[in-house]
Amino acid sequence: MDVELREVTAADVLAFFEHQRDPEAVWMAAFTSADPSDRAAFLVRWARILADDAVVARTVVFDGRVVGHVSRFVQFGAPEVTYWIDREFWGMGLATAALRLFVDDDPVRPLYARAAVDNLGSLRVLEKCGFVAVGEDVGFAEGRGEDVEEFILRLDRR
């Protein structure tokens, strides 16, 4: 599988905006922005992400196309990973391949992740990459407009 990670460019951010406008993907991700169609807010958020030295963000490229992103940031005082793959490419193993590339290259441990308890695809990706469930939480999910249960997962080994 020809998946690669590279530095994020301005053109990539515009592709990310289009990816996150998909209502089914937003519902599945759950913990998203309040208004996925707000381009200005999205661009401001990504400008902050890219300017933050504590964040490591990478573009996921498959077959020459920008298909998503993966990044590490700090949430609740701990390093956490997140990723997004365009729904057109779900079920192809791209999220697993991209996350595996990212965590293999990132020395930070422990590394945490969160996923809605019903997001079985994302939970499977995290499991394949070595993350294990270590807790549960409930938070308001903008993508669903309600409180959603989520699993907290941790990766200890490199």
mmCIF file of C-alpha atoms in Angstrom:
data_model
loop_
_atom_site.group_PDB
_atom_site.id
_atom_site.type_symbol
_atom_site.label_atom_id
_atom_site.label_comp_id
_atom_site.label_asym_id
_atom_site.label_seq_id
_atom_site.Cartn_x
_atom_site.Cartn_y
_atom_site.Cartn_z
ATOM 1 C CA MET A 1 0.000 0.000 0.000
ATOM 2 C CA ASP A 2 1.501 3.304 -1.094
ATOM 3 C CA VAL A 3 0.625 5.565 1.849
ATOM 4 C CA GLU A 4 2.967 8.362 2.801
ATOM 5 C CA LEU A 5 3.049 11.164 5.329
ATOM 6 C CA ARG A 6 4.452 14.603 4.612
ATOM 7 C CA GLU A 7 4.424 18.124 5.996
ATOM 8 C CA VAL A 8 1.069 19.901 5.763
ATOM 9 C CA THR A 9 0.715 22.597 3.074
ATOM 10 C CA ALA A 10 -1.914 25.314 2.639
ATOM 11 C CA ALA A 11 -3.453 23.356 -0.257
ATOM 12 C CA ASP A 12 -3.718 20.300 2.022
ATOM 13 C CA VAL A 13 -5.709 22.300 4.567
ATOM 14 C CA LEU A 14 -8.254 23.162 1.877
ATOM 15 C CA ALA A 15 -8.580 19.444 1.082
ATOM 16 C CA PHE A 16 -9.015 18.706 4.814
ATOM 17 C CA PHE A 17 -11.857 21.235 4.894
ATOM 18 C CA GLU A 18 -13.646 19.391 2.100
ATOM 19 C CA HIS A 19 -13.121 16.032 3.842
ATOM 20 C CA GLN A 20 -14.637 17.237 7.109
ATOM 21 C CA ARG A 21 -17.754 18.600 5.438
ATOM 22 C CA ASP A 22 -19.047 15.054 4.898
ATOM 23 C CA PRO A 23 -22.025 14.619 7.287
ATOM 24 C CA GLU A 24 -21.523 10.863 7.724
ATOM 25 C CA ALA A 25 -17.845 11.307 8.558
ATOM 26 C CA VAL A 26 -18.658 14.124 10.994
ATOM 27 C CA TRP A 27 -21.236 11.966 12.751
ATOM 28 C CA MET A 28 -18.818 9.049 13.021
ATOM 29 C CA ALA A 29 -15.940 11.213 14.285
ATOM 30 C CA ALA A 30 -18.393 12.874 16.720
ATOM 31 C CA PHE A 31 -15.882 15.223 18.345
ATOM 32 C CA THR A 32 -15.626 17.812 15.591
ATOM 33 C CA SER A 33 -16.104 21.542 15.171
ATOM 34 C CA ALA A 34 -19.534 23.016 15.826
ATOM 35 C CA ASP A 35 -20.048 24.006 12.184
ATOM 36 C CA PRO A 36 -18.120 21.911 9.639
ATOM 37 C CA SER A 37 -19.223 24.250 6.844
ATOM 38 C CA ASP A 38 -17.550 27.317 8.459
ATOM 39 C CA ARG A 39 -14.509 27.634 6.208
ATOM 40 C CA ALA A 40 -13.111 30.719 7.960
ATOM 41 C CA ALA A 41 -13.209 29.065 11.391
ATOM 42 C CA PHE A 42 -11.632 25.928 9.945
ATOM 43 C CA LEU A 43 -8.770 27.885 8.380
ATOM 44 C CA VAL A 44 -8.173 29.825 11.607
ATOM 45 C CA ARG A 45 -8.079 26.574 13.587
ATOM 46 C CA TRP A 46 -5.561 25.031 11.183
ATOM 47 C CA ALA A 47 -3.426 28.176 11.238
ATOM 48 C CA ARG A 48 -3.241 27.779 15.041
ATOM 49 C CA ILE A 49 -2.456 24.071 14.700
ATOM 50 C CA LEU A 50 0.385 24.673 12.253
ATOM 51 C CA ALA A 51 1.827 27.534 14.353
ATOM 52 C CA ASP A 52 1.876 25.459 17.554
ATOM 53 C CA ASP A 53 5.307 23.918 18.177
ATOM 54 C CA ALA A 54 3.707 21.299 20.453
ATOM 55 C CA VAL A 55 1.683 19.900 17.531
ATOM 56 C CA VAL A 56 3.057 17.490 14.955
ATOM 57 C CA ALA A 57 0.742 17.371 11.924
ATOM 58 C CA ARG A 58 1.173 15.340 8.764
ATOM 59 C CA THR A 59 -0.765 15.028 5.531
ATOM 60 C CA VAL A 60 -1.738 11.513 4.469
ATOM 61 C CA VAL A 61 -1.122 10.922 0.767
ATOM 62 C CA PHE A 62 -2.317 7.840 -1.111
ATOM 63 C CA ASP A 63 -1.701 7.253 -4.793
ATOM 64 C CA GLY A 64 -0.685 10.907 -5.154
ATOM 65 C CA ARG A 65 -3.883 12.237 -3.547
ATOM 66 C CA VAL A 66 -4.367 14.011 -0.235
ATOM 67 C CA VAL A 67 -6.691 11.666 1.641
ATOM 68 C CA GLY A 68 -6.409 12.946 5.204
ATOM 69 C CA HIS A 69 -4.208 13.928 8.083
ATOM 70 C CA VAL A 70 -2.763 12.620 11.319
ATOM 71 C CA SER A 71 -1.414 14.672 14.196
ATOM 72 C CA ARG A 72 -0.256 14.703 17.788
ATOM 73 C CA PHE A 73 -1.308 17.466 20.146
ATOM 74 C CA VAL A 74 -1.693 17.990 23.881
ATOM 75 C CA GLN A 75 -5.117 17.523 25.429
ATOM 76 C CA PHE A 76 -5.852 17.364 29.156
ATOM 77 C CA GLY A 77 -2.091 17.654 29.744
ATOM 78 C CA ALA A 78 -1.182 14.509 27.790
ATOM 79 C CA PRO A 79 -0.006 13.827 24.220
ATOM 80 C CA GLU A 80 -2.864 12.618 22.057
ATOM 81 C CA VAL A 81 -3.095 11.496 18.447
ATOM 82 C CA THR A 82 -5.935 12.164 16.043
ATOM 83 C CA TYR A 83 -6.508 11.367 12.393
ATOM 84 C CA TRP A 84 -9.038 11.870 9.625
ATOM 85 C CA ILE A 85 -9.348 9.967 6.372
ATOM 86 C CA ASP A 86 -11.698 11.111 3.611
ATOM 87 C CA ARG A 87 -14.746 8.812 3.650
ATOM 88 C CA GLU A 88 -14.162 7.935 -0.008
ATOM 89 C CA PHE A 89 -11.120 5.968 1.213
ATOM 90 C CA TRP A 90 -12.611 4.231 4.261
ATOM 91 C CA GLY A 91 -12.192 0.470 4.447
ATOM 92 C CA MET A 92 -8.945 0.410 2.476
ATOM 93 C CA GLY A 93 -6.552 0.250 5.433
ATOM 94 C CA LEU A 94 -5.290 3.785 4.883
ATOM 95 C CA ALA A 95 -6.019 5.013 8.418
ATOM 96 C CA THR A 96 -4.141 2.047 9.888
ATOM 97 C CA ALA A 97 -1.208 2.510 7.510
ATOM 98 C CA ALA A 98 -1.021 6.255 8.156
ATOM 99 C CA LEU A 99 -1.318 5.968 11.928
ATOM 100 C CA ARG A 100 1.269 3.181 12.004
ATOM 101 C CA LEU A 101 3.712 5.326 10.001
ATOM 102 C CA PHE A 102 3.071 8.246 12.344
ATOM 103 C CA VAL A 103 3.494 6.383 15.642
ATOM 104 C CA ASP A 104 6.540 4.481 14.348
ATOM 105 C CA ASP A 105 8.207 7.834 13.656
ATOM 106 C CA ASP A 106 6.996 9.670 16.778
ATOM 107 C CA PRO A 107 9.047 8.959 19.926
ATOM 108 C CA VAL A 108 6.483 10.347 22.387
ATOM 109 C CA ARG A 109 5.120 7.760 24.806
ATOM 110 C CA PRO A 110 2.744 7.213 26.331
ATOM 111 C CA LEU A 111 0.543 8.447 23.514
ATOM 112 C CA TYR A 112 -3.225 8.650 23.943
ATOM 113 C CA ALA A 113 -6.196 8.550 21.590
ATOM 114 C CA ARG A 114 -9.955 8.837 21.987
ATOM 115 C CA ALA A 115 -12.803 7.429 19.933
ATOM 116 C CA ALA A 116 -16.554 7.281 20.331
ATOM 117 C CA VAL A 117 -17.505 3.846 21.681
ATOM 118 C CA ASP A 118 -19.589 3.159 18.566
ATOM 119 C CA ASN A 119 -16.842 4.188 16.121
ATOM 120 C CA LEU A 120 -15.786 0.596 15.592
ATOM 121 C CA GLY A 121 -13.635 1.380 12.554
ATOM 122 C CA SER A 122 -11.508 3.888 14.432
ATOM 123 C CA LEU A 123 -11.254 1.645 17.470
ATOM 124 C CA ARG A 124 -10.019 -1.167 15.221
ATOM 125 C CA VAL A 125 -7.411 1.123 13.622
ATOM 126 C CA LEU A 126 -6.113 2.108 17.056
ATOM 127 C CA GLU A 127 -6.027 -1.522 18.208
ATOM 128 C CA LYS A 128 -4.072 -2.592 15.105
ATOM 129 C CA CYS A 129 -1.526 0.131 15.889
ATOM 130 C CA GLY A 130 -1.016 -1.123 19.435
ATOM 131 C CA PHE A 131 -3.307 1.174 21.433
ATOM 132 C CA VAL A 132 -5.182 -0.389 24.350
ATOM 133 C CA ALA A 133 -8.268 0.896 26.136
ATOM 134 C CA VAL A 134 -7.416 2.398 29.519
ATOM 135 C CA GLY A 135 -10.579 4.316 30.361
ATOM 136 C CA GLU A 136 -13.865 5.835 29.357
ATOM 137 C CA ASP A 137 -15.242 9.349 29.318
ATOM 138 C CA VAL A 138 -18.337 11.218 28.215
ATOM 139 C CA GLY A 139 -18.165 14.535 26.418
ATOM 140 C CA PHE A 140 -20.316 16.782 24.313
ATOM 141 C CA ALA A 141 -19.792 15.854 20.657
ATOM 142 C CA GLU A 142 -20.479 18.737 18.290
ATOM 143 C CA GLY A 143 -20.705 16.291 15.383
ATOM 144 C CA ARG A 144 -23.749 14.680 16.987
ATOM 145 C CA GLY A 145 -25.125 17.515 19.080
ATOM 146 C CA GLU A 146 -25.197 15.387 22.229
ATOM 147 C CA ASP A 147 -23.075 13.794 24.920
ATOM 148 C CA VAL A 148 -21.193 10.785 23.593
ATOM 149 C CA GLU A 149 -19.341 8.025 25.404
ATOM 150 C CA GLU A 150 -15.763 7.550 24.293
ATOM 151 C CA PHE A 151 -12.936 5.165 24.985
ATOM 152 C CA ILE A 152 -9.546 6.510 26.034
ATOM 153 C CA LEU A 153 -6.709 4.450 24.593
ATOM 154 C CA ARG A 154 -2.965 4.467 25.242
ATOM 155 C CA LEU A 155 0.114 3.363 23.336
ATOM 156 C CA ASP A 156 3.117 2.606 25.528
ATOM 157 C CA ARG A 157 5.606 0.886 23.236
ATOM 158 C CA ARG A 158 7.446 2.365 20.313
#
